[in-house]
Short mmCIF file of C-alpha atoms (C1' of nucleotides) in Angstrom, two decimals:
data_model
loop_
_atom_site.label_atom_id
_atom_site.label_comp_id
_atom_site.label_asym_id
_atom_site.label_seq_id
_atom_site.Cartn_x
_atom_site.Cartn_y
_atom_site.Cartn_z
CA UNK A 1 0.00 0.00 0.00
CA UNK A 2 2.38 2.96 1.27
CA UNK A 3 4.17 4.70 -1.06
CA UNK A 4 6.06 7.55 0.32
CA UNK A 5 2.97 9.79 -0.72
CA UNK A 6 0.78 7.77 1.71
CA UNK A 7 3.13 7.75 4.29
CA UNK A 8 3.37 11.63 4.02
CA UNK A 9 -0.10 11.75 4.08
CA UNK A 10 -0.89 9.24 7.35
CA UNK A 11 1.73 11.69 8.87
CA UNK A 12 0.04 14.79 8.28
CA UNK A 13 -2.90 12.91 9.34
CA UNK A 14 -1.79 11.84 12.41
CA UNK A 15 -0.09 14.42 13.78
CA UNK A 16 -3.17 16.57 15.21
CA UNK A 17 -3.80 13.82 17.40
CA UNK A 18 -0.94 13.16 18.28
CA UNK A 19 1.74 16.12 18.74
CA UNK A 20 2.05 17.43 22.14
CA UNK A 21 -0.29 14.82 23.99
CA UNK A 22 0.39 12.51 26.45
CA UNK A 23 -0.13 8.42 25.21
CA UNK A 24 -1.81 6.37 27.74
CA UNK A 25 -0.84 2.87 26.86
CA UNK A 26 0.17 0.89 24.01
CA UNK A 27 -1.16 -2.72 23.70
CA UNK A 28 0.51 -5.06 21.59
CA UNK A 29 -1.82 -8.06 19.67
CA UNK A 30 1.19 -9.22 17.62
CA UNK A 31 4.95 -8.93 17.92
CA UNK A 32 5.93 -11.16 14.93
CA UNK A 33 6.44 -8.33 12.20
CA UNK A 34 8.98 -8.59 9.70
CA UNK A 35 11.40 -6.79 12.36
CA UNK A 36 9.61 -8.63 15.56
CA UNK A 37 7.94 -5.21 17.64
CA UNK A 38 10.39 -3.95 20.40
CA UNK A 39 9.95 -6.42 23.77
CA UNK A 40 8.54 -4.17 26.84
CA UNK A 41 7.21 -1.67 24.30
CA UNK A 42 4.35 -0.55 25.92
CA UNK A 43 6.37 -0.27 29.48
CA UNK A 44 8.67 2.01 27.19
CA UNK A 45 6.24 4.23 25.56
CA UNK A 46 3.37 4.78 28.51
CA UNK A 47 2.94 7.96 29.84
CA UNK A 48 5.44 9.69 27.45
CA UNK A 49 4.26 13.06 25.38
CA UNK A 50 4.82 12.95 21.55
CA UNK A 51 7.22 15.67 21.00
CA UNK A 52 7.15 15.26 17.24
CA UNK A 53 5.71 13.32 14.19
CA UNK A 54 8.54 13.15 11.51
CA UNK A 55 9.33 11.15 8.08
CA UNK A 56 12.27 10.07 7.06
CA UNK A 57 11.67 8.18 3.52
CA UNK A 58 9.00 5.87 4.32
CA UNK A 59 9.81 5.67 8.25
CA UNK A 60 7.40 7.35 10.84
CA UNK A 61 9.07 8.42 13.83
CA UNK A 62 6.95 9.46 16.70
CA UNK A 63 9.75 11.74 18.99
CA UNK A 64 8.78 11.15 22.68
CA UNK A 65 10.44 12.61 25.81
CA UNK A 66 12.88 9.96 26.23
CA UNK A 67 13.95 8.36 22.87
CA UNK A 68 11.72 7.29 19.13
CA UNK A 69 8.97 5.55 18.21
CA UNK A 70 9.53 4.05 14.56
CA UNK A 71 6.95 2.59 12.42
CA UNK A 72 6.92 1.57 8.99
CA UNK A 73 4.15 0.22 7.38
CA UNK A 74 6.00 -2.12 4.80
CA UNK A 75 3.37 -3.20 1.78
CA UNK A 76 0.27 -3.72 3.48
CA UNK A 77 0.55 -1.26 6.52
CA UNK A 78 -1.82 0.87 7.80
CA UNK A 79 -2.22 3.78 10.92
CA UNK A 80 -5.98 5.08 11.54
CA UNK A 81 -7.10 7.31 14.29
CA UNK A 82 -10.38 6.15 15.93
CA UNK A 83 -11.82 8.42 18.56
CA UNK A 84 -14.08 5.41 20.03
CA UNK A 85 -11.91 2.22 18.49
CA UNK A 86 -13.64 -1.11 17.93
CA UNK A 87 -12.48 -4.40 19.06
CA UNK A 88 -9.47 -5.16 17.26
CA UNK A 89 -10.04 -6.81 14.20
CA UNK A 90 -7.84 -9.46 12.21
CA UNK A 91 -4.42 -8.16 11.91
CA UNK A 92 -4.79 -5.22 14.14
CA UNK A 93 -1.46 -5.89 15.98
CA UNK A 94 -0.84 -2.42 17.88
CA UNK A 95 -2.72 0.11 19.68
CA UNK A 96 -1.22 3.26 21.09
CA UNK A 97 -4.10 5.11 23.25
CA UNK A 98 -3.54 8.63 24.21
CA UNK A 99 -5.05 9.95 27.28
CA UNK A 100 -6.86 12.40 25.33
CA UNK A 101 -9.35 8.84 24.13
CA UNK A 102 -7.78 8.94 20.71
CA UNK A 103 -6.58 5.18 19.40
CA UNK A 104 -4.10 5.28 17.06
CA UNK A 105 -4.41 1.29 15.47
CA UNK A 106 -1.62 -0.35 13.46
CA UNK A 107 -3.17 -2.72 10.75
CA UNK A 108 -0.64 -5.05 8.85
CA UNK A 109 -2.37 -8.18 6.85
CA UNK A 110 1.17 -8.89 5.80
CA UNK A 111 3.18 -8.29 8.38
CA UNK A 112 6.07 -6.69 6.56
CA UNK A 113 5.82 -3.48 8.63
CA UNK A 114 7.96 -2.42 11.47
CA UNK A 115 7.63 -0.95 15.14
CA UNK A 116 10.37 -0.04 17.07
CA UNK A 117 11.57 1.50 20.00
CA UNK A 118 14.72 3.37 19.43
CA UNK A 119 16.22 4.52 22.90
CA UNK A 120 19.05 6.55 21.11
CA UNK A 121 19.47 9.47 18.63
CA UNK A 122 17.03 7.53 15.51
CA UNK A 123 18.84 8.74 12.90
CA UNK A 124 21.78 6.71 13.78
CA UNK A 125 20.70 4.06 14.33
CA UNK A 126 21.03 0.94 11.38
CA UNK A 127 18.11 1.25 9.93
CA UNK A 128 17.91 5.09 9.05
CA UNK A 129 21.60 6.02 9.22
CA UNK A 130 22.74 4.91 5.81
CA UNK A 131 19.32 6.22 3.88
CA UNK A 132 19.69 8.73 0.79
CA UNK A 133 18.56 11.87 0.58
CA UNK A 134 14.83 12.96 0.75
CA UNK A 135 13.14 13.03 -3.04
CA UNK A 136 11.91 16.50 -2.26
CA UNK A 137 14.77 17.90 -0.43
CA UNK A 138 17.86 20.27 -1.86
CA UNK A 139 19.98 17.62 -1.90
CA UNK A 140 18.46 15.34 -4.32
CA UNK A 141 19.19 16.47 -7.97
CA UNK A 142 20.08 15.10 -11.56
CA UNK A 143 23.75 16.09 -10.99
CA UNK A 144 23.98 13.45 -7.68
CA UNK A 145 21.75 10.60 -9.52
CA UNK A 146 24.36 11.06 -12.24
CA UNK A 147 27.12 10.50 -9.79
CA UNK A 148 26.01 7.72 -7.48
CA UNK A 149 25.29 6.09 -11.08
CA UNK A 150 28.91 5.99 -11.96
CA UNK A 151 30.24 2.30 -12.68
CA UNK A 152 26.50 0.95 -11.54
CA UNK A 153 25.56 -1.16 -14.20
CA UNK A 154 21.94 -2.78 -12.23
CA UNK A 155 18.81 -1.14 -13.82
CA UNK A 156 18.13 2.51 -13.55
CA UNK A 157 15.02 1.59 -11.88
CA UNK A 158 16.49 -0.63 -9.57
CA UNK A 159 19.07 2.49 -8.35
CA UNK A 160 16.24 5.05 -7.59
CA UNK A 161 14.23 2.40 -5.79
CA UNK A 162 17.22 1.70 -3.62
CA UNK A 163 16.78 3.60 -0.78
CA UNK A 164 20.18 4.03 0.59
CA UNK A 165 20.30 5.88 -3.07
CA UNK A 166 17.64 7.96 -2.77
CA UNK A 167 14.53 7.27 -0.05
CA UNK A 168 10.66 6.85 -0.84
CA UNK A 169 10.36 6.07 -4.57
CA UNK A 170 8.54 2.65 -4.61
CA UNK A 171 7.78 0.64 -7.53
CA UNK A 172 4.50 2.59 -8.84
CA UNK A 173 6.51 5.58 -8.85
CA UNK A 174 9.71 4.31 -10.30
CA UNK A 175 7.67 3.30 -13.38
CA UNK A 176 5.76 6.73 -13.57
CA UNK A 177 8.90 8.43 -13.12
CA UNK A 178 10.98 6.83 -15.83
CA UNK A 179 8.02 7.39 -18.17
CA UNK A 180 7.92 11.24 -17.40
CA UNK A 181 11.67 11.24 -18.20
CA UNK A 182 11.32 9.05 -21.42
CA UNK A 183 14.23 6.71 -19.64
CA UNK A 184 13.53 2.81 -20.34
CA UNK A 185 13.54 1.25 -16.88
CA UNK A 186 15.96 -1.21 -17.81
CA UNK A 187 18.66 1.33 -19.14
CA UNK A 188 22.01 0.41 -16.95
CA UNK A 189 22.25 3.21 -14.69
CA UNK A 190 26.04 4.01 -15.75
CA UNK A 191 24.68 4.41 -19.77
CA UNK A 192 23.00 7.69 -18.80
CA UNK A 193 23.60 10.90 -19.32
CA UNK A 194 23.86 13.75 -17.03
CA UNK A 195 21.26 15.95 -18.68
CA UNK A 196 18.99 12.91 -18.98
CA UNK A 197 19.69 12.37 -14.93
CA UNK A 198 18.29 15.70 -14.19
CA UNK A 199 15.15 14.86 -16.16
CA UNK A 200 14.52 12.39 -13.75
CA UNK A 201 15.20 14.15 -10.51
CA UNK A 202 12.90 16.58 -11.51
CA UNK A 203 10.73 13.77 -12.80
CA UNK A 204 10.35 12.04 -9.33
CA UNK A 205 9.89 15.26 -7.52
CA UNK A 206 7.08 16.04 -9.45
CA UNK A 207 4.79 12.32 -9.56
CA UNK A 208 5.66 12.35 -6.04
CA UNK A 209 4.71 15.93 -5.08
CA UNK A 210 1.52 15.82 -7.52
CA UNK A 211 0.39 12.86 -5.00
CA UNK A 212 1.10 13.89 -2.12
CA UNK A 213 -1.21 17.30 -3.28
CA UNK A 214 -3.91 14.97 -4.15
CA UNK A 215 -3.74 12.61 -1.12
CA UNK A 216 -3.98 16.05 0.93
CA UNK A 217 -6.95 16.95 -0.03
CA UNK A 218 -8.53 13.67 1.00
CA UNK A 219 -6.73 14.76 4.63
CA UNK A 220 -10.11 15.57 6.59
CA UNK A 221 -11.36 12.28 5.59
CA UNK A 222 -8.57 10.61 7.17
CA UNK A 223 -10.51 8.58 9.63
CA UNK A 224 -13.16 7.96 6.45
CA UNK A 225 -14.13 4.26 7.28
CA UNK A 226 -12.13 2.47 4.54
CA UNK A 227 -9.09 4.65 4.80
CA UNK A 228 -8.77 4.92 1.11
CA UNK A 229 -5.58 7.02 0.54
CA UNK A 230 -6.34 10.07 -1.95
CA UNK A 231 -3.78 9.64 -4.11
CA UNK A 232 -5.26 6.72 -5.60
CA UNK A 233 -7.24 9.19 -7.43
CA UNK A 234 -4.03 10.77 -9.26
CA UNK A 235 -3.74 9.78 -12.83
CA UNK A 236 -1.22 6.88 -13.53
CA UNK A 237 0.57 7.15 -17.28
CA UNK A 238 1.86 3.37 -17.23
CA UNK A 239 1.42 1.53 -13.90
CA UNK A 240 -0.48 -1.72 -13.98
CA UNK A 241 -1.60 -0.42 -17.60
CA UNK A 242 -0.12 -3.55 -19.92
CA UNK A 243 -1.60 -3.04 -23.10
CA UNK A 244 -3.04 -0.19 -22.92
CA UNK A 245 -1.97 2.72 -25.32
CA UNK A 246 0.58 5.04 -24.30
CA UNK A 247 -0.83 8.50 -23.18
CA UNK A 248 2.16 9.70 -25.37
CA UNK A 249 2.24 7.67 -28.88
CA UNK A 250 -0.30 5.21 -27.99
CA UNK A 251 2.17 2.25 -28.69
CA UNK A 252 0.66 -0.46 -26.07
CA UNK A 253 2.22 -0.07 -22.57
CA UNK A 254 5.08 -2.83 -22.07
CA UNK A 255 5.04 -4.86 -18.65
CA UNK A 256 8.41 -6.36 -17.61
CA UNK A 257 9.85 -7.83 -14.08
CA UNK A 258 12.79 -6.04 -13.56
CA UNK A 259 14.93 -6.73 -9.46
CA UNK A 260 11.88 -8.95 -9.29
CA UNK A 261 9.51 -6.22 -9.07
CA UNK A 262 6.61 -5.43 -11.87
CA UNK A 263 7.71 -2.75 -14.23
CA UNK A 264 5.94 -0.73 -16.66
CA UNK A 265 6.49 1.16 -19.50
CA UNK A 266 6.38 2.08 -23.33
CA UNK A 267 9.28 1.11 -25.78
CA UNK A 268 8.91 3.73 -28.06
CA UNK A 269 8.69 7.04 -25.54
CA UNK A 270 11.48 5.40 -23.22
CA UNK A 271 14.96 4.70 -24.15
"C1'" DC B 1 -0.29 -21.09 -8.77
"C1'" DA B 2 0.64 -16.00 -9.34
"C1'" DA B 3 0.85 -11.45 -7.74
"C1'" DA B 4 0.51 -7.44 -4.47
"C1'" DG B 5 2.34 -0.66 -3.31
"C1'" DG B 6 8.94 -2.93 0.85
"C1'" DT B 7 13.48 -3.68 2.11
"C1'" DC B 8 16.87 -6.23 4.83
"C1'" DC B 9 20.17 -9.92 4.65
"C1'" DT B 10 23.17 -13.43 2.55
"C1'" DG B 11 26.33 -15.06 -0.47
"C1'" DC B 12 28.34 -14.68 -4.97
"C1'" DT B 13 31.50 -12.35 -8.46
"C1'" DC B 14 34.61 -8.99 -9.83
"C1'" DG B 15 38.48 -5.83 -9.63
"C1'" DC B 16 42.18 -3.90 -7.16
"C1'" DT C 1 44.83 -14.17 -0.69
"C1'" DG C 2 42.05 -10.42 1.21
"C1'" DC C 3 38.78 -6.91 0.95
"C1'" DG C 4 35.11 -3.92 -0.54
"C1'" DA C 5 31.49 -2.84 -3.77
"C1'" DG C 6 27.90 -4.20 -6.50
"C1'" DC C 7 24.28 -7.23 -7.42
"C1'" DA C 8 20.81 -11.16 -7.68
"C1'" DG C 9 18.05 -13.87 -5.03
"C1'" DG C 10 15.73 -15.22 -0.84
"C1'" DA C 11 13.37 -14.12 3.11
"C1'" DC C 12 9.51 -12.30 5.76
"C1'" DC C 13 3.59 -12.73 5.45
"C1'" DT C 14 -1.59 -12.80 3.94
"C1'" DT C 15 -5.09 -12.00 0.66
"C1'" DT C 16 -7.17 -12.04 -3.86
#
DNA sequence: CAAAGGTCCTGCTCGC
DNA sequence: TGCGAGCAGGACCTTT
């Protein structure tokens, strides 16, 4: 489910119900996520007040008083604020309940997310310290693709969905990405030239902006009872569209696994 | 049986 | 031979 656009989006969401307050209790259903969930998490996390909600790439960290509260909500992740929560359903794993009656409610069907307490400064610690830099940030242009691409011969959509590369583009957004830069996803990320490199930079930045926008304005309905991220409604050029004609040149959209991962796009527009 | 929006870890090859 | 970097594949799960 999350792309970085969602996970923007269940942060901005969150955060009003979260900054500044005090959490009651956490409860934990299910420790057995892809990372298992911290032992002694809710002895660690009760009674502390949520300093901050930050993102780094698709990471949620909930600042408290004394140390981080990570979450990542993997492929099938979800966080929903419920103001009078039902009983926990199938693969509701984790609860954190404010004082103020708010619920925030983990949902994972796959269990490939991630809750952790981090005692220490987060952003050293394994799992964030080696991360690129942040798609939207200053420090994420054609100029630095171009040189972490040097002598990199793997797919050029395999380096911008590498995350110690550059965080939060997932596999919808690699594909739309390439297409909006005319770049064939397979091109060998050495064999590409710095002009075409700053296409894509500003490529990315925009299909992940324009979605974030558009999941924003779903933002009030956040607690909306089937949670249905806004940016679903943003137009996709190639994803999951085999066969059908290219927005471009209307040569049928190509589908090809590329690092394992469903790729799409059209063999004319993208070189 | 295949596929689904993520990413960490292991073990291999290659070049110095 | 040793070492690091790069890279492919496997692993983790459930639902449709």
């Amino acid at each position: 489910m999350p792309e970085l656009p969602e996970v923007e989006t269940t942060c901005r969401g969150i955060t009003p119900y979260l900054k500044g307050k005090y959490i009651g209790e956490a409860v934990v259903r299910q420790r057995r996520l892809r990372l298992p969930v911290t032992r002694g998490l809710a002895g660690k996390v009760g009674g502390q007040r949520v300093i901050q909600v930050a993102r780094r790439g698709k990471y949620i960290l909930l600042h408290l008083q004394r140390g981080c509260l990570l979450y990542h909500l993997g492929m099938s992740g979800s966080l929903r604020i419920l103001q009078a929560p039902p009983p926990p359903a199938a693969h509701d794993h984790l609860d954190i309940v404010m004082k103020s009656g708010a619920v925030m409610r983990f949902r994972d069907p796959r269990r490939f997310g991630t809750v952790l307490w981090l005692a220490g400064d987060p952003l050293r610690h394994k799992l964030l310290a080696h991360l690129g830099p942040e798609p939207l940030g200053e420090d994420f242009t054609g100029d630095y693709l171009y040189r972490v691409a040097q002598g990199r011969r793997t797919a050029v959509k395999n380096l911008i969905m590498d995350s110690h590369i550059v965080v939060g583009v997932g596999n919808i957004y690699a594909s739309e990405a390439l297409f909006a830069a005319g770049i064939h996803p397979a091109r060998p990320a050495c064999r590409i030239s710095k002009p075409r490199y700053e296409k894509l930079a500003h490529a990315i930045r925009k299909v992940l902006a324009e979605a974030i926008t558009a999941g924003g304005t779903t933002l009030r309905d956040f607690m909306r009872e089937d949670g249905r991220p806004g940016y679903f409604s943003v137009k996709l050029s190639v994803y999951h569209r085999e066969g059908e004609a290219c927005p471009i040149c209307a040569t049928p959209i190509a589908k090809r696994i590329i690092g394992q991962r469903a790729s799409f796009y059209c063999s004319r527009c993208q070189r």
